[in-house]
Amino acid sequence: MTARIGVVTFPGSLDDRDTQRAIRLAGAEPVALWHKDKDLKQVDAVVLCGGFSYGDYLRAGAIARFSPVMEPLIEQAKAGLPVLGICNGFQILTEAHLLPGTMLRNNHLHFICRDQKLRVENAETAWTSDYTAGQEIHIPLKNIDGQYVADQRTLDTLESEGRVAFRYLDVNPNGSNNDIAGVTNEAGNVVGLMPHPEHAVEPLIGTGRTDGLPFFTSILKKLVNA
């Protein structure tokens, strides 16, 4: 039976089609979810994709967090449903308190678009098991509200529990605390990151590498072996 992975589209989403394509390339079936949907159509996992949901009014992700689709998503994520938040999706997950911390405007106050080098810090989540801890990868990055911040106690907890999933290498592009590019919840089923793995799944696009594809093969293997 083919794994079904939902991709939520909000008004202002930009990368839903790219995410659906990445899921197909990994061998799963993408399922389109609309922000007004009140159920998740019995999907096995969900991706909150990048973009500027609701124009990022108030704060990035602040309005999307209250969309109808988020009610069942939050409930099921707490029960173990695998959820990946990419860029704006990461922002939404912090607004929904499914992941700790918050996102602020980049410390240089400019939009940034670049190929970013990362180190995989946690290869044991539902979305990272096809990587190895310490692996260095290149993933496209594009954001203006990408500065990850948290209080010192939260940062200490993330570091001590191995919940920093990815860290920026060579350059910190937005001033994120501890060079954090992505984090996971305690259970490892919810992961958020600012860079865009869906733009690094084919040699002819993005970085010219396929370093982002393991996100989608990881969750497929997780679901198949569940």
Short mmCIF file of C-alpha atoms in Angstrom, two decimals:
data_model
loop_
_atom_site.label_atom_id
_atom_site.label_comp_id
_atom_site.label_asym_id
_atom_site.label_seq_id
_atom_site.Cartn_x
_atom_site.Cartn_y
_atom_site.Cartn_z
CA MET A 1 0.00 0.00 0.00
CA THR A 2 1.42 3.39 -1.01
CA ALA A 3 2.12 5.85 1.80
CA ARG A 4 0.01 9.01 1.57
CA ILE A 5 1.65 12.27 2.59
CA GLY A 6 -0.48 15.40 2.87
CA VAL A 7 0.80 18.79 1.71
CA VAL A 8 -1.10 21.77 3.14
CA THR A 9 -1.71 24.81 0.94
CA PHE A 10 -2.47 28.12 2.64
CA PRO A 11 -3.21 31.40 0.86
CA GLY A 12 0.31 32.55 0.00
CA SER A 13 1.97 29.11 -0.07
CA LEU A 14 4.67 28.94 -2.73
CA ASP A 15 6.24 25.50 -2.57
CA ASP A 16 3.33 23.09 -2.36
CA ARG A 17 3.78 21.75 -5.91
CA ASP A 18 7.53 21.34 -5.43
CA THR A 19 6.87 19.45 -2.22
CA GLN A 20 4.34 17.19 -3.90
CA ARG A 21 6.89 16.43 -6.63
CA ALA A 22 9.54 15.55 -4.04
CA ILE A 23 7.11 13.15 -2.37
CA ARG A 24 6.40 11.47 -5.72
CA LEU A 25 10.12 11.11 -6.44
CA ALA A 26 10.56 9.38 -3.10
CA GLY A 27 7.85 6.87 -4.01
CA ALA A 28 4.93 8.10 -1.90
CA GLU A 29 1.58 9.59 -2.90
CA PRO A 30 1.14 13.33 -2.26
CA VAL A 31 -2.31 14.37 -1.04
CA ALA A 32 -3.34 18.02 -1.42
CA LEU A 33 -4.80 19.51 1.75
CA TRP A 34 -6.46 22.94 1.76
CA HIS A 35 -6.20 25.32 4.71
CA LYS A 36 -9.98 25.15 5.23
CA ASP A 37 -10.08 21.35 5.38
CA LYS A 38 -11.33 20.13 8.72
CA ASP A 39 -9.86 16.67 8.35
CA LEU A 40 -6.56 15.31 7.07
CA LYS A 41 -8.04 12.77 4.61
CA GLN A 42 -6.46 9.86 6.49
CA VAL A 43 -2.92 10.72 5.39
CA ASP A 44 0.06 9.00 6.99
CA ALA A 45 2.14 12.17 7.38
CA VAL A 46 1.88 15.91 6.65
CA VAL A 47 4.20 18.55 5.24
CA LEU A 48 3.65 22.26 5.90
CA CYS A 49 5.44 23.83 2.96
CA GLY A 50 7.17 27.15 2.45
CA GLY A 51 5.75 30.47 1.34
CA PHE A 52 4.09 33.44 3.00
CA SER A 53 0.85 32.09 4.47
CA TYR A 54 -1.80 34.82 4.66
CA GLY A 55 0.89 37.26 3.53
CA ASP A 56 2.75 36.73 6.84
CA TYR A 57 0.62 39.48 8.38
CA LEU A 58 1.08 39.97 12.13
CA ARG A 59 3.97 37.47 12.27
CA ALA A 60 5.12 34.72 9.95
CA GLY A 61 2.77 31.76 10.50
CA ALA A 62 0.69 33.52 13.14
CA ILE A 63 -2.58 33.47 11.18
CA ALA A 64 -2.05 30.09 9.53
CA ARG A 65 -1.73 28.54 12.96
CA PHE A 66 -5.49 29.14 13.41
CA SER A 67 -6.59 27.70 10.07
CA PRO A 68 -9.22 24.93 10.29
CA VAL A 69 -6.74 22.31 9.05
CA MET A 70 -4.47 23.00 12.02
CA GLU A 71 -6.93 21.72 14.61
CA PRO A 72 -6.77 18.06 13.51
CA LEU A 73 -3.09 18.44 12.61
CA ILE A 74 -2.12 19.63 16.09
CA GLU A 75 -4.18 16.90 17.72
CA GLN A 76 -2.75 14.14 15.55
CA ALA A 77 0.83 15.45 15.73
CA LYS A 78 0.64 15.22 19.51
CA ALA A 79 -0.55 11.63 19.06
CA GLY A 80 2.43 10.75 16.84
CA LEU A 81 1.55 11.79 13.27
CA PRO A 82 4.78 12.68 11.43
CA VAL A 83 4.80 16.39 10.48
CA LEU A 84 7.50 18.30 8.61
CA GLY A 85 7.51 22.10 8.54
CA ILE A 86 9.67 23.75 5.88
CA CYS A 87 10.47 27.48 6.19
CA ASN A 88 7.00 29.03 6.63
CA GLY A 89 5.87 25.61 7.80
CA PHE A 90 8.53 25.73 10.52
CA GLN A 91 7.25 29.14 11.54
CA ILE A 92 3.70 27.76 11.74
CA LEU A 93 4.85 24.85 13.91
CA THR A 94 6.46 27.22 16.40
CA GLU A 95 3.33 29.39 16.45
CA ALA A 96 1.29 26.24 17.13
CA HIS A 97 3.69 25.25 19.93
CA LEU A 98 4.41 21.92 18.30
CA LEU A 99 8.06 23.01 18.25
CA PRO A 100 9.81 25.30 20.76
CA GLY A 101 11.24 28.72 20.03
CA THR A 102 10.17 31.32 17.52
CA MET A 103 11.31 32.96 14.28
CA LEU A 104 12.32 36.61 13.97
CA ARG A 105 13.35 38.83 11.07
CA ASN A 106 16.85 37.98 9.82
CA ASN A 107 19.43 39.88 11.85
CA HIS A 108 20.59 41.77 8.73
CA LEU A 109 16.95 42.65 7.92
CA HIS A 110 17.20 41.43 4.31
CA PHE A 111 15.63 38.57 2.37
CA ILE A 112 18.24 35.91 1.71
CA CYS A 113 18.38 33.29 -1.05
CA ARG A 114 21.41 31.03 -1.21
CA ASP A 115 22.65 27.46 -1.25
CA GLN A 116 23.31 26.69 2.40
CA LYS A 117 25.65 24.14 3.92
CA LEU A 118 24.18 22.25 6.88
CA ARG A 119 25.29 19.58 9.29
CA VAL A 120 22.84 16.83 10.21
CA GLU A 121 22.82 16.72 14.00
CA ASN A 122 19.99 14.23 14.57
CA ALA A 123 19.50 11.32 12.18
CA GLU A 124 16.98 9.50 14.35
CA THR A 125 13.77 11.42 13.62
CA ALA A 126 10.98 10.28 11.33
CA TRP A 127 12.25 12.69 8.68
CA THR A 128 16.04 12.28 8.97
CA SER A 129 16.80 8.57 9.31
CA ASP A 130 18.25 8.31 5.79
CA TYR A 131 21.01 10.72 6.84
CA THR A 132 23.89 10.00 9.19
CA ALA A 133 24.70 12.17 12.20
CA GLY A 134 27.45 14.60 11.28
CA GLN A 135 26.70 14.41 7.55
CA GLU A 136 27.20 17.68 5.69
CA ILE A 137 24.60 18.58 3.07
CA HIS A 138 23.71 21.53 0.82
CA ILE A 139 20.10 22.76 0.80
CA PRO A 140 18.63 25.95 -0.73
CA LEU A 141 17.63 28.64 1.78
CA LYS A 142 15.25 31.54 1.13
CA ASN A 143 13.65 33.61 3.86
CA ILE A 144 13.40 36.95 5.60
CA ASP A 145 12.00 35.74 8.94
CA GLY A 146 14.52 32.96 9.47
CA GLN A 147 16.26 33.87 12.70
CA TYR A 148 15.57 31.07 15.19
CA VAL A 149 15.51 32.30 18.78
CA ALA A 150 14.64 30.75 22.13
CA ASP A 151 15.35 31.46 25.78
CA GLN A 152 18.52 29.97 27.24
CA ARG A 153 16.69 27.23 29.13
CA THR A 154 15.00 26.05 25.92
CA LEU A 155 18.29 26.15 24.01
CA ASP A 156 19.99 24.15 26.74
CA THR A 157 17.21 21.57 26.63
CA LEU A 158 17.38 21.25 22.84
CA GLU A 159 21.13 20.80 22.96
CA SER A 160 21.20 18.35 25.87
CA GLU A 161 18.39 16.21 24.44
CA GLY A 162 19.82 16.12 20.91
CA ARG A 163 16.82 17.95 19.49
CA VAL A 164 18.78 20.29 17.24
CA ALA A 165 18.17 18.51 13.95
CA PHE A 166 20.28 20.68 11.65
CA ARG A 167 22.90 23.38 12.12
CA TYR A 168 24.22 25.99 9.72
CA LEU A 169 27.85 25.52 8.65
CA ASP A 170 30.42 28.03 7.34
CA VAL A 171 28.05 30.97 7.76
CA ASN A 172 25.05 31.73 9.94
CA PRO A 173 22.78 33.35 7.35
CA ASN A 174 20.21 34.91 9.66
CA GLY A 175 21.58 35.16 13.19
CA SER A 176 19.86 32.05 14.53
CA ASN A 177 20.78 31.07 18.09
CA ASN A 178 23.46 28.37 18.23
CA ASP A 179 23.50 28.27 14.40
CA ILE A 180 20.25 26.27 14.57
CA ALA A 181 18.68 25.53 11.18
CA GLY A 182 16.10 22.99 12.34
CA VAL A 183 14.74 21.30 15.46
CA THR A 184 12.63 18.32 16.41
CA ASN A 185 10.10 17.67 19.12
CA GLU A 186 10.87 15.24 21.90
CA ALA A 187 9.19 12.30 20.16
CA GLY A 188 10.97 12.90 16.84
CA ASN A 189 7.80 12.88 14.74
CA VAL A 190 7.66 16.67 14.27
CA VAL A 191 10.59 18.38 12.54
CA GLY A 192 10.98 21.95 11.34
CA LEU A 193 13.75 23.62 9.36
CA MET A 194 14.27 26.84 7.44
CA PRO A 195 16.10 25.50 4.32
CA HIS A 196 14.08 23.89 1.52
CA PRO A 197 14.85 20.19 0.92
CA GLU A 198 12.14 19.99 -1.76
CA HIS A 199 14.37 22.17 -3.94
CA ALA A 200 17.26 19.69 -3.73
CA VAL A 201 15.78 16.43 -4.98
CA GLU A 202 16.93 16.40 -8.62
CA PRO A 203 20.34 17.17 -10.16
CA LEU A 204 18.93 19.77 -12.56
CA ILE A 205 17.34 22.05 -9.95
CA GLY A 206 18.33 23.84 -6.78
CA THR A 207 21.86 23.03 -5.68
CA GLY A 208 22.38 20.53 -8.50
CA ARG A 209 22.47 17.81 -5.84
CA THR A 210 19.89 15.53 -4.27
CA ASP A 211 20.72 16.23 -0.63
CA GLY A 212 17.08 17.02 0.18
CA LEU A 213 15.59 13.74 -1.04
CA PRO A 214 16.41 11.76 2.15
CA PHE A 215 13.79 13.79 4.02
CA PHE A 216 11.14 12.15 1.89
CA THR A 217 12.70 8.70 1.65
CA SER A 218 13.17 8.73 5.44
CA ILE A 219 9.49 9.23 6.14
CA LEU A 220 8.53 6.68 3.48
CA LYS A 221 10.69 4.02 5.15
CA LYS A 222 9.32 5.01 8.54
CA LEU A 223 5.76 4.54 7.34
CA VAL A 224 6.44 1.31 5.45
CA ASN A 225 8.21 -0.24 8.43
CA ALA A 226 5.69 0.99 11.01
#
